[in-house]
């Protein structure tokens, strides 16, 4: 399972070694942790990893044509 803070847990295929998190917001801190589950049951969550997305780029400057 992948826990991304306030979103619900994401169940992924046990053979998966990489996962892309879509629909993230700009300039936002995400706390992510994972948990393995097998036939015995769920294990403990990993330690939390914090990562922050970058801000959106600034708007482009306004251009005016003053002569042709």
GROMACS .gro file of N, CA, C and O in nm:
model
  272
    1UNK      N    1   0.084  -0.118   0.000
    1UNK     CA    2   0.000   0.000   0.000
    1UNK      C    3   0.088   0.124   0.000
    1UNK      O    4   0.196   0.124   0.060
    2UNK      N    5   0.038   0.230  -0.062
    2UNK     CA    6   0.105   0.359  -0.061
    2UNK      C    7   0.011   0.458   0.007
    2UNK      O    8  -0.104   0.471  -0.032
    3UNK      N    9   0.062   0.527   0.109
    3UNK     CA   10  -0.015   0.625   0.183
    3UNK      C   11   0.039   0.763   0.148
    3UNK      O   12   0.157   0.792   0.170
    4UNK      N   13  -0.047   0.847   0.089
    4UNK     CA   14  -0.006   0.982   0.050
    4UNK      C   15  -0.086   1.082   0.133
    4UNK      O   16  -0.173   1.152   0.083
    5UNK      N   17  -0.059   1.085   0.258
    5UNK     CA   18  -0.124   1.182   0.346
    5UNK      C   19  -0.274   1.166   0.352
    5UNK      O   20  -0.325   1.064   0.395
    6UNK      N   21  -0.347   1.267   0.306
    6UNK     CA   22  -0.492   1.270   0.324
    6UNK      C   23  -0.570   1.193   0.218
    6UNK      O   24  -0.690   1.181   0.227
    7UNK      N   25  -0.502   1.141   0.116
    7UNK     CA   26  -0.572   1.059   0.017
    7UNK      C   27  -0.588   0.918   0.073
    7UNK      O   28  -0.521   0.878   0.167
    8UNK      N   29  -0.679   0.840   0.014
    8UNK     CA   30  -0.696   0.704   0.063
    8UNK      C   31  -0.578   0.617   0.020
    8UNK      O   32  -0.505   0.651  -0.072
    9UNK      N   33  -0.558   0.507   0.089
    9UNK     CA   34  -0.446   0.418   0.058
    9UNK      C   35  -0.457   0.367  -0.084
    9UNK      O   36  -0.565   0.333  -0.132
   10UNK      N   37  -0.343   0.357  -0.151
   10UNK     CA   38  -0.337   0.306  -0.288
   10UNK      C   39  -0.281   0.165  -0.283
   10UNK      O   40  -0.172   0.142  -0.230
   11UNK      N   41  -0.356   0.068  -0.336
   11UNK     CA   42  -0.309  -0.070  -0.344
   11UNK      C   43  -0.239  -0.088  -0.478
   11UNK      O   44  -0.293  -0.051  -0.582
   12UNK      N   45  -0.118  -0.141  -0.476
   12UNK     CA   46  -0.044  -0.163  -0.600
   12UNK      C   47  -0.004  -0.310  -0.612
   12UNK      O   48   0.003  -0.383  -0.513
   13UNK      N   49   0.024  -0.351  -0.733
   13UNK     CA   50   0.066  -0.488  -0.763
   13UNK      C   51   0.194  -0.519  -0.684
   13UNK      O   52   0.287  -0.439  -0.682
   14UNK      N   53   0.204  -0.636  -0.621
   14UNK     CA   54   0.322  -0.670  -0.541
   14UNK      C   55   0.453  -0.672  -0.621
   14UNK      O   56   0.559  -0.658  -0.565
   15UNK      N   57   0.445  -0.692  -0.751
   15UNK     CA   58   0.565  -0.698  -0.834
   15UNK      C   59   0.612  -0.559  -0.878
   15UNK      O   60   0.718  -0.546  -0.939
   16UNK      N   61   0.536  -0.458  -0.847
   16UNK     CA   62   0.568  -0.322  -0.888
   16UNK      C   63   0.689  -0.271  -0.812
   16UNK      O   64   0.698  -0.286  -0.690
   17UNK      N   65   0.784  -0.210  -0.885
   17UNK     CA   66   0.902  -0.153  -0.818
   17UNK      C   67   0.909  -0.001  -0.835
   17UNK      O   68   0.997   0.063  -0.781
   18UNK      N   69   0.815   0.054  -0.909
   18UNK     CA   70   0.812   0.199  -0.930
   18UNK      C   71   0.667   0.244  -0.945
   18UNK      O   72   0.585   0.173  -1.003
   19UNK      N   73   0.634   0.361  -0.892
   19UNK     CA   74   0.498   0.412  -0.899
   19UNK      C   75   0.501   0.562  -0.916
   19UNK      O   76   0.572   0.632  -0.843
   20UNK      N   77   0.429   0.614  -1.013
   20UNK     CA   78   0.419   0.759  -1.035
   20UNK      C   79   0.292   0.811  -0.971
   20UNK      O   80   0.184   0.756  -0.991
   21UNK      N   81   0.305   0.918  -0.896
   21UNK     CA   82   0.191   0.979  -0.831
   21UNK      C   83   0.142   1.092  -0.922
   21UNK      O   84   0.216   1.187  -0.949
   22UNK      N   85   0.019   1.079  -0.971
   22UNK     CA   86  -0.039   1.179  -1.061
   22UNK      C   87  -0.124   1.277  -0.981
   22UNK      O   88  -0.154   1.255  -0.865
   23UNK      N   89  -0.164   1.381  -1.049
   23UNK     CA   90  -0.256   1.480  -0.992
   23UNK      C   91  -0.202   1.544  -0.864
   23UNK      O   92  -0.271   1.550  -0.762
   24UNK      N   93  -0.080   1.591  -0.869
   24UNK     CA   94  -0.025   1.663  -0.755
   24UNK      C   95  -0.045   1.813  -0.777
   24UNK      O   96  -0.058   1.860  -0.889
   25UNK      N   97  -0.048   1.887  -0.668
   25UNK     CA   98  -0.069   2.031  -0.674
   25UNK      C   99   0.065   2.104  -0.666
   25UNK      O  100   0.158   2.054  -0.603
   26UNK      N  101   0.077   2.222  -0.728
   26UNK     CA  102   0.202   2.297  -0.720
   26UNK      C  103   0.224   2.351  -0.579
   26UNK      O  104   0.129   2.377  -0.505
   27UNK      N  105   0.351   2.363  -0.544
   27UNK     CA  106   0.393   2.422  -0.416
   27UNK      C  107   0.321   2.356  -0.297
   27UNK      O  108   0.268   2.423  -0.210
   28UNK      N  109   0.322   2.223  -0.296
   28UNK     CA  110   0.252   2.146  -0.193
   28UNK      C  111   0.348   2.042  -0.134
   28UNK      O  112   0.424   1.980  -0.207
   29UNK      N  113   0.342   2.025  -0.003
   29UNK     CA  114   0.424   1.923   0.063
   29UNK      C  115   0.341   1.795   0.074
   29UNK      O  116   0.226   1.798   0.118
   30UNK      N  117   0.400   1.684   0.031
   30UNK     CA  118   0.334   1.553   0.041
   30UNK      C  119   0.414   1.465   0.136
   30UNK      O  120   0.537   1.467   0.134
   31UNK      N  121   0.343   1.392   0.220
   31UNK     CA  122   0.405   1.296   0.312
   31UNK      C  123   0.367   1.157   0.262
   31UNK      O  124   0.250   1.122   0.257
   32UNK      N  125   0.468   1.078   0.227
   32UNK     CA  126   0.445   0.948   0.165
   32UNK      C  127   0.509   0.839   0.250
   32UNK      O  128   0.620   0.853   0.298
   33UNK      N  129   0.434   0.729   0.266
   33UNK     CA  130   0.489   0.611   0.333
   33UNK      C  131   0.429   0.487   0.268
   33UNK      O  132   0.324   0.494   0.204
   34UNK      N  133   0.497   0.375   0.283
   34UNK     CA  134   0.449   0.251   0.221
   34UNK      C  135   0.437   0.141   0.325
   34UNK      O  136   0.497   0.148   0.432
   35UNK      N  137   0.357   0.040   0.291
   35UNK     CA  138   0.335  -0.074   0.381
   35UNK      C  139   0.326  -0.200   0.296
   35UNK      O  140   0.254  -0.204   0.197
   36UNK      N  141   0.400  -0.301   0.335
   36UNK     CA  142   0.394  -0.430   0.266
   36UNK      C  143   0.286  -0.516   0.330
   36UNK      O  144   0.263  -0.510   0.450
   37UNK      N  145   0.222  -0.597   0.246
   37UNK     CA  146   0.120  -0.690   0.294
   37UNK      C  147   0.147  -0.826   0.230
   37UNK      O  148   0.174  -0.834   0.110
   38UNK      N  149   0.144  -0.932   0.310
   38UNK     CA  150   0.160  -1.067   0.255
   38UNK      C  151   0.055  -1.159   0.318
   38UNK      O  152  -0.038  -1.111   0.381
   39UNK      N  153   0.072  -1.288   0.302
   39UNK     CA  154  -0.028  -1.382   0.352
   39UNK      C  155  -0.039  -1.381   0.505
   39UNK      O  156  -0.142  -1.419   0.559
   40UNK      N  157   0.065  -1.339   0.573
   40UNK     CA  158   0.061  -1.331   0.719
   40UNK      C  159  -0.018  -1.209   0.764
   40UNK      O  160  -0.082  -1.209   0.868
   41UNK      N  161  -0.014  -1.103   0.684
   41UNK     CA  162  -0.086  -0.981   0.718
   41UNK      C  163  -0.004  -0.858   0.683
   41UNK      O  164   0.103  -0.868   0.624
   42UNK      N  165  -0.053  -0.742   0.722
   42UNK     CA  166   0.019  -0.618   0.690
   42UNK      C  167   0.138  -0.597   0.783
   42UNK      O  168   0.133  -0.629   0.901
   43UNK      N  169   0.244  -0.542   0.726
   43UNK     CA  170   0.361  -0.505   0.806
   43UNK      C  171   0.346  -0.361   0.853
   43UNK      O  172   0.246  -0.295   0.824
   44UNK      N  173   0.445  -0.311   0.923
   44UNK     CA  174   0.439  -0.172   0.968
   44UNK      C  175   0.462  -0.076   0.851
   44UNK      O  176   0.521  -0.114   0.749
   45UNK      N  177   0.416   0.047   0.864
   45UNK     CA  178   0.444   0.147   0.763
   45UNK      C  179   0.591   0.186   0.767
   45UNK      O  180   0.654   0.182   0.873
   46UNK      N  181   0.644   0.224   0.652
   46UNK     CA  182   0.781   0.274   0.646
   46UNK      C  183   0.787   0.410   0.713
   46UNK      O  184   0.684   0.470   0.746
   47UNK      N  185   0.907   0.462   0.731
   47UNK     CA  186   0.917   0.598   0.782
   47UNK      C  187   0.863   0.693   0.674
   47UNK      O  188   0.863   0.660   0.555
   48UNK      N  189   0.818   0.808   0.714
   48UNK     CA  190   0.756   0.903   0.622
   48UNK      C  191   0.862   0.979   0.543
   48UNK      O  192   0.963   1.022   0.599
   49UNK      N  193   0.838   0.993   0.414
   49UNK     CA  194   0.923   1.074   0.327
   49UNK      C  195   0.843   1.198   0.290
   49UNK      O  196   0.730   1.189   0.244
   50UNK      N  197   0.902   1.316   0.312
   50UNK     CA  198   0.836   1.441   0.276
   50UNK      C  199   0.898   1.494   0.148
   50UNK      O  200   1.019   1.496   0.133
   51UNK      N  201   0.813   1.533   0.055
   51UNK     CA  202   0.863   1.595  -0.068
   51UNK      C  203   0.769   1.710  -0.105
   51UNK      O  204   0.652   1.709  -0.072
   52UNK      N  205   0.825   1.810  -0.172
   52UNK     CA  206   0.748   1.928  -0.207
   52UNK      C  207   0.755   1.950  -0.357
   52UNK      O  208   0.861   1.944  -0.417
   53UNK      N  209   0.639   1.978  -0.416
   53UNK     CA  210   0.634   2.009  -0.558
   53UNK      C  211   0.675   2.155  -0.578
   53UNK      O  212   0.665   2.237  -0.488
   54UNK      N  213   0.722   2.185  -0.697
   54UNK     CA  214   0.765   2.321  -0.728
   54UNK      C  215   0.645   2.410  -0.758
   54UNK      O  216   0.537   2.361  -0.790
   55UNK      N  217   0.667   2.540  -0.749
   55UNK     CA  218   0.563   2.637  -0.783
   55UNK      C  219   0.544   2.641  -0.934
   55UNK      O  220   0.633   2.602  -1.010
   56UNK      N  221   0.429   2.691  -0.976
   56UNK     CA  222   0.406   2.710  -1.119
   56UNK      C  223   0.497   2.821  -1.169
   56UNK      O  224   0.529   2.914  -1.095
   57UNK      N  225   0.537   2.817  -1.296
   57UNK     CA  226   0.620   2.925  -1.350
   57UNK      C  227   0.537   3.054  -1.358
   57UNK      O  228   0.413   3.049  -1.363
   58UNK      N  229   0.604   3.169  -1.359
   58UNK     CA  230   0.530   3.295  -1.368
   58UNK      C  231   0.460   3.308  -1.503
   58UNK      O  232   0.497   3.243  -1.600
   59UNK      N  233   0.360   3.396  -1.508
   59UNK     CA  234   0.292   3.421  -1.635
   59UNK      C  235   0.390   3.485  -1.732
   59UNK      O  236   0.481   3.558  -1.691
   60UNK      N  237   0.373   3.462  -1.862
   60UNK     CA  238   0.464   3.524  -1.959
   60UNK      C  239   0.443   3.675  -1.960
   60UNK      O  240   0.334   3.724  -1.929
   61UNK      N  241   0.548   3.750  -1.997
   61UNK     CA  242   0.532   3.895  -2.001
   61UNK      C  243   0.437   3.936  -2.113
   61UNK      O  244   0.420   3.864  -2.211
   62UNK      N  245   0.375   4.050  -2.097
   62UNK     CA  246   0.285   4.102  -2.198
   62UNK      C  247   0.366   4.168  -2.308
   62UNK      O  248   0.452   4.252  -2.279
   63UNK      N  249   0.341   4.133  -2.430
   63UNK     CA  250   0.413   4.191  -2.544
   63UNK      C  251   0.321   4.280  -2.622
   63UNK      O  252   0.204   4.249  -2.645
   64UNK      N  253   0.373   4.395  -2.667
   64UNK     CA  254   0.296   4.486  -2.751
   64UNK      C  255   0.375   4.519  -2.875
   64UNK      O  256   0.496   4.537  -2.870
   65UNK      N  257   0.306   4.523  -2.986
   65UNK     CA  258   0.369   4.562  -3.112
   65UNK      C  259   0.343   4.711  -3.130
   65UNK      O  260   0.229   4.756  -3.142
   66UNK      N  261   0.449   4.792  -3.131
   66UNK     CA  262   0.430   4.937  -3.144
   66UNK      C  263   0.459   4.986  -3.285
   66UNK      O  264   0.428   5.099  -3.319
   67UNK      N  265   0.517   4.903  -3.368
   67UNK     CA  266   0.541   4.940  -3.508
   67UNK      C  267   0.545   4.813  -3.592
   67UNK      O  268   0.586   4.709  -3.545
   68UNK      N  269   0.506   4.828  -3.719
   68UNK     CA  270   0.513   4.715  -3.810
   68UNK      C  271   0.608   4.742  -3.922
   68UNK      O  272   0.636   4.850  -3.958
   0.00000   0.00000   0.00000
